[in-house]
Protein backbone atom coordinates (compact mmCIF):
# COMPACT_ATOMS: atom_id res chain seq x y z
CA UNK A 1 0.00 0.00 0.00
CA UNK A 2 2.97 2.33 0.43
CA UNK A 3 1.92 3.21 3.98
CA UNK A 4 4.90 4.04 6.18
CA UNK A 5 4.10 4.26 9.93
CA UNK A 6 7.46 5.88 10.69
CA UNK A 7 7.87 9.66 10.63
CA UNK A 8 11.26 10.64 12.06
CA UNK A 9 14.43 11.01 10.02
CA UNK A 10 17.82 12.72 9.79
CA UNK A 11 18.36 15.30 7.09
CA UNK A 12 20.51 18.09 5.75
CA UNK A 13 19.11 21.33 7.14
CA UNK A 14 19.25 24.31 4.78
CA UNK A 15 17.87 27.73 5.45
CA UNK A 16 17.75 31.48 5.06
CA UNK A 17 18.58 34.00 7.79
CA UNK A 18 17.71 37.67 8.22
CA UNK A 19 19.15 39.46 11.25
CA UNK A 20 18.76 43.01 12.45
CA UNK A 21 20.79 44.83 15.08
CA UNK A 22 22.74 48.01 14.36
CA UNK A 23 22.71 46.87 10.72
CA UNK A 24 20.74 44.48 8.53
CA UNK A 25 22.25 41.06 7.74
CA UNK A 26 21.22 38.35 5.29
CA UNK A 27 22.59 34.85 4.86
CA UNK A 28 22.04 31.13 5.06
CA UNK A 29 22.81 28.01 7.04
CA UNK A 30 23.44 24.31 6.54
CA UNK A 31 23.71 21.44 9.04
CA UNK A 32 22.54 17.98 10.11
CA UNK A 33 19.12 17.78 11.79
CA UNK A 34 17.05 15.06 13.45
CA UNK A 35 13.35 15.57 12.70
CA UNK A 36 10.67 13.98 14.85
CA UNK A 37 7.87 14.16 12.28
CA UNK A 38 8.04 14.51 8.50
CA UNK A 39 5.05 16.89 8.62
CA UNK A 40 6.66 20.32 9.01
CA UNK A 41 4.00 21.67 11.37
CA UNK A 42 3.62 18.59 13.62
CA UNK A 43 7.11 18.57 15.10
CA UNK A 44 7.47 18.79 18.85
CA UNK A 45 11.27 18.49 18.69
CA UNK A 46 13.84 19.20 16.00
CA UNK A 47 17.54 18.97 16.96
CA UNK A 48 20.55 20.06 14.91
CA UNK A 49 24.22 19.21 15.13
CA UNK A 50 27.25 20.65 13.37
CA UNK A 51 25.56 23.61 11.69
CA UNK A 52 27.35 26.37 9.79
CA UNK A 53 25.97 29.83 9.03
CA UNK A 54 27.12 32.72 6.89
CA UNK A 55 25.70 36.23 7.09
CA UNK A 56 26.55 39.33 5.08
CA UNK A 57 26.16 42.86 6.49
CA UNK A 58 24.16 44.89 3.98
CA UNK A 59 25.57 48.21 5.30
CA UNK A 60 29.31 47.60 5.73
CA UNK A 61 29.97 44.54 3.52
CA UNK A 62 31.45 42.60 6.45
CA UNK A 63 30.63 38.93 7.03
CA UNK A 64 29.90 36.67 9.98
CA UNK A 65 30.72 32.98 9.78
CA UNK A 66 29.42 30.91 12.67
CA UNK A 67 29.07 27.29 13.71
CA UNK A 68 27.34 25.43 16.49
CA UNK A 69 27.81 21.98 17.89
CA UNK A 70 24.25 21.34 19.03
CA UNK A 71 20.97 23.29 19.13
CA UNK A 72 17.24 22.88 19.52
CA UNK A 73 15.69 24.22 16.32
CA UNK A 74 12.34 23.50 17.88
CA UNK A 75 11.20 22.20 21.25
CA UNK A 76 7.43 22.73 21.53
CA UNK A 77 7.26 26.35 20.28
CA UNK A 78 10.74 27.40 21.44
CA UNK A 79 14.26 27.32 20.03
CA UNK A 80 17.56 27.67 21.84
CA UNK A 81 21.17 27.70 20.73
CA UNK A 82 23.85 28.12 23.40
CA UNK A 83 26.78 26.65 21.47
CA UNK A 84 27.11 29.17 18.62
CA UNK A 85 30.61 30.55 18.00
CA UNK A 86 32.04 32.30 14.99
CA UNK A 87 34.08 35.16 13.63
CA UNK A 88 33.57 38.58 12.07
CA UNK A 89 35.46 39.13 8.82
CA UNK A 90 35.93 42.42 7.00
CA UNK A 91 35.09 44.84 9.79
CA UNK A 92 35.84 48.41 8.63
CA UNK A 93 39.37 49.40 9.65
CA UNK A 94 40.09 46.04 11.33
CA UNK A 95 42.62 43.52 10.04
CA UNK A 96 41.95 39.80 10.31
CA UNK A 97 39.02 38.08 11.95
CA UNK A 98 37.49 38.68 15.38
CA UNK A 99 35.85 35.78 17.23
CA UNK A 100 32.46 35.95 18.95
CA UNK A 101 29.99 33.93 21.01
CA UNK A 102 26.29 34.35 20.10
CA UNK A 103 23.61 32.48 22.10
CA UNK A 104 20.03 32.64 20.77
CA UNK A 105 16.60 32.01 22.24
CA UNK A 106 13.22 32.43 20.59
CA UNK A 107 9.99 31.03 19.20
CA UNK A 108 9.55 28.44 16.42
CA UNK A 109 6.69 27.10 14.37
CA UNK A 110 7.41 24.61 11.62
CA UNK A 111 10.27 25.94 9.48
CA UNK A 112 9.92 29.52 10.82
CA UNK A 113 11.64 31.01 13.86
CA UNK A 114 12.12 34.42 15.45
CA UNK A 115 14.90 34.74 18.04
CA UNK A 116 16.81 37.17 20.19
CA UNK A 117 20.60 36.83 19.92
CA UNK A 118 23.23 38.40 22.14
CA UNK A 119 26.54 38.89 20.34
CA UNK A 120 29.69 38.94 22.50
CA UNK A 121 32.83 39.76 20.51
CA UNK A 122 35.89 38.53 22.41
CA UNK A 123 38.19 41.40 21.32
CA UNK A 124 37.15 44.35 23.49
CA UNK A 125 38.81 46.87 21.13
CA UNK A 126 36.38 46.12 18.27
CA UNK A 127 33.31 45.27 20.35
CA UNK A 128 31.76 48.71 19.74
CA UNK A 129 31.87 48.10 15.96
CA UNK A 130 30.00 44.81 16.14
CA UNK A 131 26.42 43.89 16.92
CA UNK A 132 25.33 43.41 20.51
CA UNK A 133 21.57 42.69 20.43
CA UNK A 134 20.04 41.11 17.36
CA UNK A 135 16.62 40.05 16.13
CA UNK A 136 17.03 36.90 14.02
CA UNK A 137 14.37 35.58 11.62
CA UNK A 138 14.97 32.17 10.03
CA UNK A 139 13.36 29.84 7.56
CA UNK A 140 15.07 26.45 7.78
CA UNK A 141 14.14 22.83 7.43
CA UNK A 142 15.89 19.58 6.43
CA UNK A 143 14.23 19.04 3.07
CA UNK A 144 17.04 16.67 2.06
CA UNK A 145 16.54 13.35 3.90
CA UNK A 146 19.76 11.33 4.46
CA UNK A 147 18.41 8.48 6.58
CA UNK A 148 15.56 6.01 6.41
CA UNK A 149 12.35 6.87 8.21
CA UNK A 150 12.51 5.56 11.76
PDB file of C-alpha atoms in Angstrom, residues 7-88:
ATOM      1  CA  UNK A   7       7.875   9.658  10.625  1.00  0.00           C
ATOM      2  CA  UNK A   8      11.256  10.639  12.063  1.00  0.00           C
ATOM      3  CA  UNK A   9      14.435  11.009  10.015  1.00  0.00           C
ATOM      4  CA  UNK A  10      17.817  12.720   9.792  1.00  0.00           C
ATOM      5  CA  UNK A  11      18.356  15.297   7.087  1.00  0.00           C
ATOM      6  CA  UNK A  12      20.511  18.091   5.747  1.00  0.00           C
ATOM      7  CA  UNK A  13      19.105  21.329   7.143  1.00  0.00           C
ATOM      8  CA  UNK A  14      19.251  24.308   4.783  1.00  0.00           C
ATOM      9  CA  UNK A  15      17.868  27.726   5.450  1.00  0.00           C
ATOM     10  CA  UNK A  16      17.748  31.479   5.060  1.00  0.00           C
ATOM     11  CA  UNK A  17      18.575  33.996   7.791  1.00  0.00           C
ATOM     12  CA  UNK A  18      17.713  37.669   8.216  1.00  0.00           C
ATOM     13  CA  UNK A  19      19.155  39.462  11.251  1.00  0.00           C
ATOM     14  CA  UNK A  20      18.760  43.008  12.449  1.00  0.00           C
ATOM     15  CA  UNK A  21      20.792  44.830  15.085  1.00  0.00           C
ATOM     16  CA  UNK A  22      22.737  48.008  14.361  1.00  0.00           C
ATOM     17  CA  UNK A  23      22.714  46.865  10.723  1.00  0.00           C
ATOM     18  CA  UNK A  24      20.744  44.484   8.529  1.00  0.00           C
ATOM     19  CA  UNK A  25      22.247  41.061   7.739  1.00  0.00           C
ATOM     20  CA  UNK A  26      21.222  38.353   5.290  1.00  0.00           C
ATOM     21  CA  UNK A  27      22.587  34.846   4.859  1.00  0.00           C
ATOM     22  CA  UNK A  28      22.037  31.135   5.064  1.00  0.00           C
ATOM     23  CA  UNK A  29      22.808  28.012   7.043  1.00  0.00           C
ATOM     24  CA  UNK A  30      23.440  24.305   6.544  1.00  0.00           C
ATOM     25  CA  UNK A  31      23.705  21.440   9.036  1.00  0.00           C
ATOM     26  CA  UNK A  32      22.541  17.985  10.112  1.00  0.00           C
ATOM     27  CA  UNK A  33      19.119  17.782  11.790  1.00  0.00           C
ATOM     28  CA  UNK A  34      17.052  15.062  13.452  1.00  0.00           C
ATOM     29  CA  UNK A  35      13.349  15.569  12.699  1.00  0.00           C
ATOM     30  CA  UNK A  36      10.669  13.984  14.849  1.00  0.00           C
ATOM     31  CA  UNK A  37       7.871  14.165  12.278  1.00  0.00           C
ATOM     32  CA  UNK A  38       8.036  14.515   8.496  1.00  0.00           C
ATOM     33  CA  UNK A  39       5.050  16.894   8.619  1.00  0.00           C
ATOM     34  CA  UNK A  40       6.661  20.322   9.006  1.00  0.00           C
ATOM     35  CA  UNK A  41       3.995  21.673  11.371  1.00  0.00           C
ATOM     36  CA  UNK A  42       3.619  18.594  13.623  1.00  0.00           C
ATOM     37  CA  UNK A  43       7.113  18.568  15.099  1.00  0.00           C
ATOM     38  CA  UNK A  44       7.469  18.794  18.846  1.00  0.00           C
ATOM     39  CA  UNK A  45      11.268  18.487  18.692  1.00  0.00           C
ATOM     40  CA  UNK A  46      13.845  19.205  16.002  1.00  0.00           C
ATOM     41  CA  UNK A  47      17.538  18.966  16.958  1.00  0.00           C
ATOM     42  CA  UNK A  48      20.552  20.065  14.911  1.00  0.00           C
ATOM     43  CA  UNK A  49      24.223  19.209  15.130  1.00  0.00           C
ATOM     44  CA  UNK A  50      27.248  20.648  13.367  1.00  0.00           C
ATOM     45  CA  UNK A  51      25.558  23.610  11.692  1.00  0.00           C
ATOM     46  CA  UNK A  52      27.346  26.372   9.794  1.00  0.00           C
ATOM     47  CA  UNK A  53      25.972  29.830   9.026  1.00  0.00           C
ATOM     48  CA  UNK A  54      27.120  32.715   6.892  1.00  0.00           C
ATOM     49  CA  UNK A  55      25.696  36.234   7.087  1.00  0.00           C
ATOM     50  CA  UNK A  56      26.547  39.334   5.081  1.00  0.00           C
ATOM     51  CA  UNK A  57      26.162  42.860   6.489  1.00  0.00           C
ATOM     52  CA  UNK A  58      24.158  44.894   3.984  1.00  0.00           C
ATOM     53  CA  UNK A  59      25.571  48.211   5.296  1.00  0.00           C
ATOM     54  CA  UNK A  60      29.314  47.597   5.734  1.00  0.00           C
ATOM     55  CA  UNK A  61      29.973  44.544   3.521  1.00  0.00           C
ATOM     56  CA  UNK A  62      31.451  42.605   6.449  1.00  0.00           C
ATOM     57  CA  UNK A  63      30.634  38.931   7.032  1.00  0.00           C
ATOM     58  CA  UNK A  64      29.901  36.666   9.980  1.00  0.00           C
ATOM     59  CA  UNK A  65      30.715  32.979   9.784  1.00  0.00           C
ATOM     60  CA  UNK A  66      29.421  30.908  12.675  1.00  0.00           C
ATOM     61  CA  UNK A  67      29.074  27.287  13.708  1.00  0.00           C
ATOM     62  CA  UNK A  68      27.345  25.431  16.488  1.00  0.00           C
ATOM     63  CA  UNK A  69      27.809  21.981  17.894  1.00  0.00           C
ATOM     64  CA  UNK A  70      24.248  21.339  19.033  1.00  0.00           C
ATOM     65  CA  UNK A  71      20.975  23.295  19.129  1.00  0.00           C
ATOM     66  CA  UNK A  72      17.238  22.883  19.522  1.00  0.00           C
ATOM     67  CA  UNK A  73      15.694  24.224  16.317  1.00  0.00           C
ATOM     68  CA  UNK A  74      12.341  23.503  17.877  1.00  0.00           C
ATOM     69  CA  UNK A  75      11.200  22.204  21.251  1.00  0.00           C
ATOM     70  CA  UNK A  76       7.433  22.725  21.527  1.00  0.00           C
ATOM     71  CA  UNK A  77       7.262  26.350  20.282  1.00  0.00           C
ATOM     72  CA  UNK A  78      10.737  27.401  21.445  1.00  0.00           C
ATOM     73  CA  UNK A  79      14.255  27.320  20.032  1.00  0.00           C
ATOM     74  CA  UNK A  80      17.562  27.673  21.836  1.00  0.00           C
ATOM     75  CA  UNK A  81      21.169  27.696  20.733  1.00  0.00           C
ATOM     76  CA  UNK A  82      23.846  28.121  23.403  1.00  0.00           C
ATOM     77  CA  UNK A  83      26.779  26.646  21.469  1.00  0.00           C
ATOM     78  CA  UNK A  84      27.112  29.166  18.619  1.00  0.00           C
ATOM     79  CA  UNK A  85      30.611  30.550  18.002  1.00  0.00           C
ATOM     80  CA  UNK A  86      32.040  32.299  14.989  1.00  0.00           C
ATOM     81  CA  UNK A  87      34.076  35.160  13.635  1.00  0.00           C
ATOM     82  CA  UNK A  88      33.568  38.579  12.068  1.00  0.00           C
TER      83      UNK A  88
END
